[in-house]
Short mmCIF file of C-alpha atoms in Angstrom, two decimals:
data_model
loop_
_atom_site.label_atom_id
_atom_site.label_comp_id
_atom_site.label_asym_id
_atom_site.label_seq_id
_atom_site.Cartn_x
_atom_site.Cartn_y
_atom_site.Cartn_z
CA MET A 1179 0.46 -70.14 62.72
CA LEU A 1180 3.85 -71.78 61.43
CA SER A 1181 3.68 -75.43 60.43
CA LEU A 1182 5.89 -77.75 62.52
CA SER A 1183 7.15 -79.26 59.08
CA PHE A 1184 9.67 -76.44 58.89
CA CYS A 1185 11.09 -77.31 62.13
CA LEU A 1186 11.12 -80.98 61.92
CA PRO A 1187 13.74 -82.63 59.64
CA HIS A 1188 12.68 -84.27 56.66
CA PRO A 1189 12.37 -88.27 57.15
CA HIS A 1190 14.22 -88.72 53.55
CA ARG A 1191 17.12 -86.48 54.68
CA ILE A 1192 17.19 -88.38 58.01
CA THR A 1193 17.71 -91.77 56.14
CA ILE A 1194 20.35 -90.21 53.91
CA ASP A 1195 22.29 -89.10 56.81
CA THR A 1196 21.93 -92.27 58.77
CA MET A 1197 23.06 -94.31 55.68
CA ALA A 1198 26.26 -91.96 55.33
CA ARG A 1199 27.11 -92.45 59.07
CA ARG A 1200 26.82 -96.18 58.82
CA THR A 1201 28.80 -96.23 55.57
CA SER A 1202 31.38 -94.28 57.38
CA GLN A 1203 31.44 -96.41 60.29
CA ASN A 1204 31.79 -99.43 58.22
CA GLN A 1205 34.79 -97.90 56.25
CA ASN A 1206 36.33 -96.94 59.66
CA GLU A 1207 35.97 -100.51 61.02
CA LYS A 1208 37.43 -102.01 57.84
CA ASN A 1209 40.45 -99.61 58.24
CA ASN A 1210 40.83 -100.54 61.86
CA LYS A 1211 40.85 -104.12 61.07
CA ALA A 1212 43.44 -103.68 58.29
CA GLY A 1213 45.55 -101.05 60.43
CA THR A 1214 45.81 -103.86 63.35
CA PHE A 1215 46.88 -106.49 61.20
CA PHE A 1216 49.41 -104.67 59.14
CA LEU A 1217 50.79 -103.08 62.34
CA ALA A 1218 51.07 -106.48 63.95
CA THR A 1219 53.12 -107.71 60.74
CA LEU A 1220 55.30 -104.63 60.83
CA ILE A 1221 56.14 -105.03 64.60
CA LEU A 1222 56.97 -108.81 64.22
CA TRP A 1223 59.34 -107.54 61.06
CA PHE A 1224 61.06 -105.14 63.27
CA VAL A 1225 61.64 -107.70 66.17
CA SER A 1226 63.03 -110.09 63.66
CA VAL A 1227 65.50 -107.56 62.21
CA LEU A 1228 66.65 -106.41 65.47
CA PHE A 1229 67.10 -110.12 66.51
CA GLU A 1230 69.30 -110.73 63.39
CA ILE A 1231 71.52 -107.44 64.12
CA ILE A 1232 71.85 -108.03 67.86
CA PHE A 1233 72.04 -111.69 68.53
CA ASN A 1234 73.16 -112.97 65.09
CA LYS A 1235 75.54 -110.07 64.80
CA ARG A 1236 74.61 -109.04 61.44
CA SER A 1237 75.86 -105.54 61.29
CA GLU A 1238 75.48 -105.30 57.60
CA LEU A 1239 71.65 -104.97 58.29
CA LEU A 1240 72.38 -101.68 60.06
CA TRP A 1241 71.69 -100.23 56.65
CA ILE A 1242 67.93 -101.00 57.03
CA VAL A 1243 67.87 -98.97 60.31
CA ALA A 1244 69.78 -96.14 58.39
CA GLY A 1245 67.35 -96.22 55.71
CA ALA A 1246 64.12 -96.00 58.03
CA LEU A 1247 65.87 -93.38 60.09
CA PHE A 1248 66.97 -91.39 56.98
CA PHE A 1249 63.41 -91.14 55.50
CA GLN A 1250 61.77 -90.54 59.01
CA ILE A 1251 64.21 -87.70 59.15
CA ALA A 1252 63.16 -86.40 55.68
CA ASN A 1253 59.87 -86.63 56.82
CA TRP A 1254 60.20 -84.24 59.74
CA VAL A 1255 61.96 -81.87 57.51
CA VAL A 1256 59.16 -81.65 55.02
CA ARG A 1257 56.41 -81.53 57.84
CA SER A 1258 58.31 -78.81 59.67
CA PHE A 1259 59.56 -76.53 56.73
CA ILE A 1260 57.12 -77.18 53.60
CA SER A 1261 53.84 -78.66 54.46
CA ARG A 1262 52.09 -80.49 57.47
CA ASP A 1263 49.65 -82.30 55.06
CA PRO A 1264 50.10 -86.01 55.69
CA LEU A 1265 49.60 -86.99 52.22
CA PHE A 1266 51.96 -84.23 50.86
CA VAL A 1267 54.67 -85.31 53.36
CA ASN A 1268 54.25 -88.78 52.55
CA THR A 1269 54.55 -88.48 48.88
CA SER A 1270 57.48 -86.02 48.95
CA VAL A 1271 59.50 -88.69 50.97
CA SER A 1272 58.33 -91.41 48.35
CA LEU A 1273 59.59 -89.31 45.62
CA LEU A 1274 63.05 -88.79 47.56
CA HIS A 1275 63.17 -92.67 47.85
CA SER A 1276 62.60 -93.25 44.16
CA THR A 1277 65.03 -90.89 43.00
CA ILE A 1278 67.82 -92.08 45.54
CA ILE A 1279 67.05 -95.90 44.65
CA SER A 1280 66.88 -95.05 41.11
CA VAL A 1281 70.25 -93.64 40.88
CA SER A 1282 71.76 -96.24 43.00
CA VAL A 1283 70.30 -99.16 40.85
CA VAL A 1284 71.50 -97.34 37.53
CA PHE A 1285 75.00 -96.72 39.38
CA ILE A 1286 75.28 -100.31 40.58
CA LEU A 1287 74.22 -101.77 37.10
CA ALA A 1288 76.73 -99.47 35.30
CA ASN A 1289 79.60 -100.14 37.57
CA GLN A 1290 79.06 -103.77 37.30
CA ARG A 1291 79.27 -103.57 33.66
CA LEU A 1292 82.09 -101.31 33.69
CA THR A 1293 84.03 -103.41 36.05
CA ASN A 1294 83.39 -106.98 34.96
CA GLY A 1295 81.99 -106.41 31.42
CA PRO A 1296 78.41 -107.76 30.38
CA ASN A 1297 79.50 -111.41 30.15
CA GLY A 1298 77.81 -113.42 32.99
CA MET A 1299 76.09 -110.54 34.49
CA PHE A 1300 72.74 -111.91 34.32
CA GLU A 1301 73.50 -115.49 34.58
CA HIS A 1302 71.63 -117.63 37.11
CA SER A 1303 74.61 -118.21 39.52
CA GLN A 1304 75.39 -114.37 39.60
CA LEU A 1305 71.70 -113.51 40.02
CA VAL A 1306 70.75 -115.95 42.79
CA GLY A 1307 74.22 -116.36 44.55
CA GLY A 1308 76.12 -113.37 43.63
CA THR A 1309 76.06 -109.57 44.98
CA TRP A 1310 77.05 -106.79 42.84
CA GLU A 1311 79.02 -104.04 44.59
CA TRP A 1312 76.73 -101.91 46.80
CA ALA A 1313 73.68 -103.88 46.10
CA TYR A 1314 73.40 -105.31 49.39
CA ALA A 1315 73.58 -101.82 51.32
CA ALA A 1316 71.04 -100.39 48.47
CA LEU A 1317 68.57 -103.20 49.17
CA CYS A 1318 68.83 -102.64 52.96
CA PHE A 1319 68.39 -98.95 52.50
CA SER A 1320 65.34 -99.44 50.40
CA CYS A 1321 63.84 -101.96 52.76
CA GLY A 1322 64.08 -99.36 55.59
CA TYR A 1323 62.23 -97.02 53.64
CA PHE A 1324 59.19 -99.67 52.78
CA ALA A 1325 59.14 -100.18 56.77
CA TYR A 1326 59.12 -96.32 57.47
CA ASP A 1327 56.48 -95.78 54.77
CA GLN A 1328 54.27 -98.50 56.06
CA LEU A 1329 54.20 -97.12 59.63
CA ASP A 1330 53.73 -93.51 58.41
CA MET A 1331 50.65 -94.68 56.42
CA LEU A 1332 49.36 -96.67 59.15
CA HIS A 1333 49.72 -93.71 61.69
CA TYR A 1334 48.05 -91.22 59.43
CA ARG A 1335 45.48 -93.64 57.89
CA LEU A 1336 46.70 -93.09 54.10
CA TYR A 1337 44.95 -96.12 53.12
CA SER A 1338 41.41 -97.29 52.67
CA GLY A 1339 39.48 -100.76 52.50
CA LEU A 1340 39.80 -104.06 54.23
CA ILE A 1341 42.77 -105.19 52.24
CA PRO A 1342 44.65 -101.91 50.98
CA SER A 1343 46.70 -102.74 48.04
CA ILE A 1344 49.44 -100.37 49.01
CA LEU A 1345 50.10 -102.12 52.59
CA VAL A 1346 49.96 -105.47 50.80
CA HIS A 1347 52.55 -104.14 48.20
CA HIS A 1348 54.96 -103.11 51.16
CA LEU A 1349 54.21 -106.29 53.13
CA ILE A 1350 55.28 -108.51 50.03
CA LEU A 1351 58.33 -106.36 49.57
CA LEU A 1352 59.58 -106.34 53.28
CA VAL A 1353 59.10 -110.39 53.55
CA CYS A 1354 60.86 -110.90 50.15
CA PHE A 1355 63.59 -108.34 50.89
CA THR A 1356 64.21 -109.30 54.39
CA LEU A 1357 64.43 -113.16 53.81
CA ALA A 1358 66.75 -112.68 50.84
CA LEU A 1359 68.92 -110.27 52.95
CA TYR A 1360 69.04 -112.83 55.87
CA ARG A 1361 69.97 -115.82 53.38
CA ASN A 1362 72.11 -113.68 51.10
CA VAL A 1363 70.49 -114.85 48.26
CA THR A 1364 68.76 -113.40 45.03
CA ILE A 1365 70.31 -110.06 45.92
CA ASN A 1366 70.78 -109.18 42.39
CA TYR A 1367 67.48 -110.28 41.37
CA LEU A 1368 65.98 -107.94 43.79
CA ILE A 1369 68.25 -105.18 42.78
CA LEU A 1370 66.76 -105.48 39.07
CA THR A 1371 63.31 -105.49 40.50
CA LEU A 1372 64.00 -101.94 41.75
CA VAL A 1373 64.11 -100.82 38.24
CA CYS A 1374 60.63 -99.89 38.47
CA GLU A 1375 61.37 -96.92 40.73
CA LEU A 1376 62.16 -94.84 37.79
CA HIS A 1377 58.46 -95.16 37.08
CA SER A 1378 57.65 -94.33 40.78
CA ILE A 1379 59.61 -90.92 40.46
CA PHE A 1380 56.76 -89.76 37.66
CA LEU A 1381 53.97 -91.19 39.79
CA HIS A 1382 54.84 -89.32 42.74
CA VAL A 1383 55.72 -86.28 40.68
CA ARG A 1384 52.14 -86.25 39.37
CA LYS A 1385 50.64 -86.62 42.86
CA VAL A 1386 52.94 -83.69 44.25
CA ARG A 1387 52.19 -81.54 41.06
CA ARG A 1388 48.30 -81.96 41.53
CA MET A 1389 48.61 -81.37 45.29
CA ALA A 1390 50.56 -78.08 44.46
CA GLY A 1391 47.41 -77.15 42.25
CA VAL A 1392 49.20 -77.51 38.85
CA ARG A 1393 46.52 -79.51 36.74
CA ASP A 1394 46.46 -77.97 33.19
CA ALA A 1395 46.68 -80.90 31.07
CA THR A 1396 47.30 -78.67 28.00
CA SER A 1397 50.79 -77.27 29.58
CA ALA A 1398 53.90 -78.96 28.15
CA ILE A 1399 55.25 -79.94 31.49
CA VAL A 1400 52.14 -82.01 32.29
CA ARG A 1401 52.29 -83.50 28.65
CA MET A 1402 56.09 -84.45 29.16
CA GLU A 1403 55.22 -85.83 32.57
CA TRP A 1404 52.77 -88.16 30.98
CA VAL A 1405 55.10 -89.30 28.28
CA LEU A 1406 57.66 -90.25 30.84
CA ASN A 1407 55.01 -91.80 33.26
CA TRP A 1408 53.80 -94.18 30.42
CA PHE A 1409 57.20 -94.78 29.08
CA THR A 1410 58.62 -95.81 32.33
CA PHE A 1411 55.44 -97.75 33.27
CA ILE A 1412 55.91 -99.96 30.35
CA PHE A 1413 59.53 -100.50 30.21
CA ALA A 1414 60.87 -99.81 33.85
CA ARG A 1415 58.05 -101.41 35.62
CA SER A 1416 55.84 -103.76 33.59
CA LEU A 1417 58.36 -105.25 31.09
CA SER A 1418 61.22 -105.49 33.65
CA HIS A 1419 59.10 -107.40 35.91
CA ILE A 1420 57.77 -109.81 33.22
CA LEU A 1421 61.22 -110.38 31.89
CA ILE A 1422 62.44 -111.29 35.67
CA THR A 1423 59.37 -113.43 36.06
CA ILE A 1424 60.17 -115.35 32.59
CA LYS A 1425 63.71 -115.68 33.75
CA LEU A 1426 62.85 -117.31 37.04
CA ILE A 1427 60.60 -119.77 35.26
CA ALA A 1428 63.23 -120.54 32.61
CA ASP A 1429 65.77 -121.17 35.49
CA ALA A 1430 63.47 -123.05 37.64
CA PRO A 1431 65.36 -126.41 37.20
CA ARG A 1432 68.67 -124.69 38.14
CA PHE A 1433 67.25 -123.55 41.85
CA GLU A 1434 68.14 -125.59 44.56
CA LYS A 1435 65.31 -127.33 46.68
CA GLY A 1436 63.90 -125.00 49.03
CA VAL A 1437 61.55 -121.69 49.57
CA VAL A 1438 63.91 -119.53 47.58
CA LEU A 1439 62.29 -120.22 44.03
CA PRO A 1440 58.37 -120.42 45.38
CA LEU A 1441 59.13 -117.20 47.44
CA ALA A 1442 60.55 -115.50 44.48
CA LEU A 1443 57.70 -116.58 42.20
CA PHE A 1444 55.28 -115.63 44.82
CA GLY A 1445 56.76 -112.31 44.98
CA MET A 1446 56.86 -111.56 41.19
CA ALA A 1447 53.31 -112.72 40.76
CA GLY A 1448 52.11 -110.44 43.38
CA MET A 1449 54.09 -107.41 41.61
CA ASN A 1450 52.87 -108.35 38.24
CA LEU A 1451 49.06 -108.19 39.56
CA ILE A 1452 49.83 -105.06 41.49
CA ASN A 1453 51.34 -103.59 38.23
CA ALA A 1454 48.11 -104.51 36.25
CA GLY A 1455 45.98 -102.66 38.82
CA LEU A 1456 48.25 -99.75 38.49
CA GLY A 1457 48.13 -99.76 34.91
CA ILE A 1458 44.44 -99.43 35.02
CA ASP A 1459 44.28 -96.97 37.60
CA LEU A 1460 47.12 -94.68 35.73
CA PHE A 1461 44.99 -95.08 32.21
CA ASN A 1462 41.78 -93.94 34.33
CA ALA A 1463 43.83 -91.01 35.93
CA PHE A 1464 45.18 -90.10 32.40
CA THR A 1465 41.47 -90.05 31.11
CA ARG A 1466 40.22 -87.95 33.74
CA GLU A 1467 42.70 -85.53 33.27
CA ARG A 1468 42.31 -85.40 29.34
CA THR A 1469 38.61 -85.10 29.68
CA PRO A 1470 38.16 -81.49 30.85
CA GLN A 1471 40.51 -80.45 28.41
CA LYS A 1472 38.27 -81.82 25.51
CA SER A 1473 35.02 -80.52 27.13
CA SER A 1474 36.81 -77.06 27.27
CA SER A 1475 37.99 -77.31 23.65
CA ARG A 1476 34.28 -78.16 22.65
CA ARG A 1477 32.99 -75.12 24.59
CA HIS A 1478 35.35 -72.87 22.86
CA GLY A 1479 34.33 -74.05 19.55
CA GLU A 1480 30.71 -73.39 20.35
#
């Protein structure tokens, strides 16, 4: 006679399965709470932008709508002709944004230097009250992307945790960018913060490369990608944001009373904190990619 123990599930296995389900349920609850909050803030932001465009007749803000529509169309194109994987689509569109904005920022800075020369380009009055040619439109266009990307990540649940850093990052940028655009202040400062998109290019290239199955850490292309990734992280992202923060603190007495300086310092503090976390993640990713290579070398040596 066969023992019933072969038919009955093992108690230990039941415990593990139950714990796994509870963990999954808790994670889903956290994601739902985060999603609800960030979706609500995005709707409020959208209503605010529409109000400014329609009732205050701020037609220049239509560049925000144009940006959001442009990147949503890019999303549809990638999804229709390349891949339907939500993460791949999202990363591909993010790569497109980083490339467009990086080229735009370099063009704006080069054009300003060639037209008016370097004198006074980074003076307080120019950074706070001035607007370089095409800077306003570029900032609006990028703002539209962050709104699109926030909605795409919320729709496909491309985040995790109760306080997802990527959603916090986008919310900070949307608040800072939009308030600056409404009041037409610190536009040039914010354009300088977008120099970091040069680094974002290589972050997104790495993700797309790995999703495409190219993971050989010994290849020349991957090595060059990591060199550019670290170089732009240090100089285009970390150093540029630190210098902007120092400039804000040094020019603090020259700001008028109000929310401009506190908001700018709050935004840069958030950016620098996120950069620190990104640097740790980048180092961990670099270590993981290099570890299999070293293990393989030891095995071949044996």
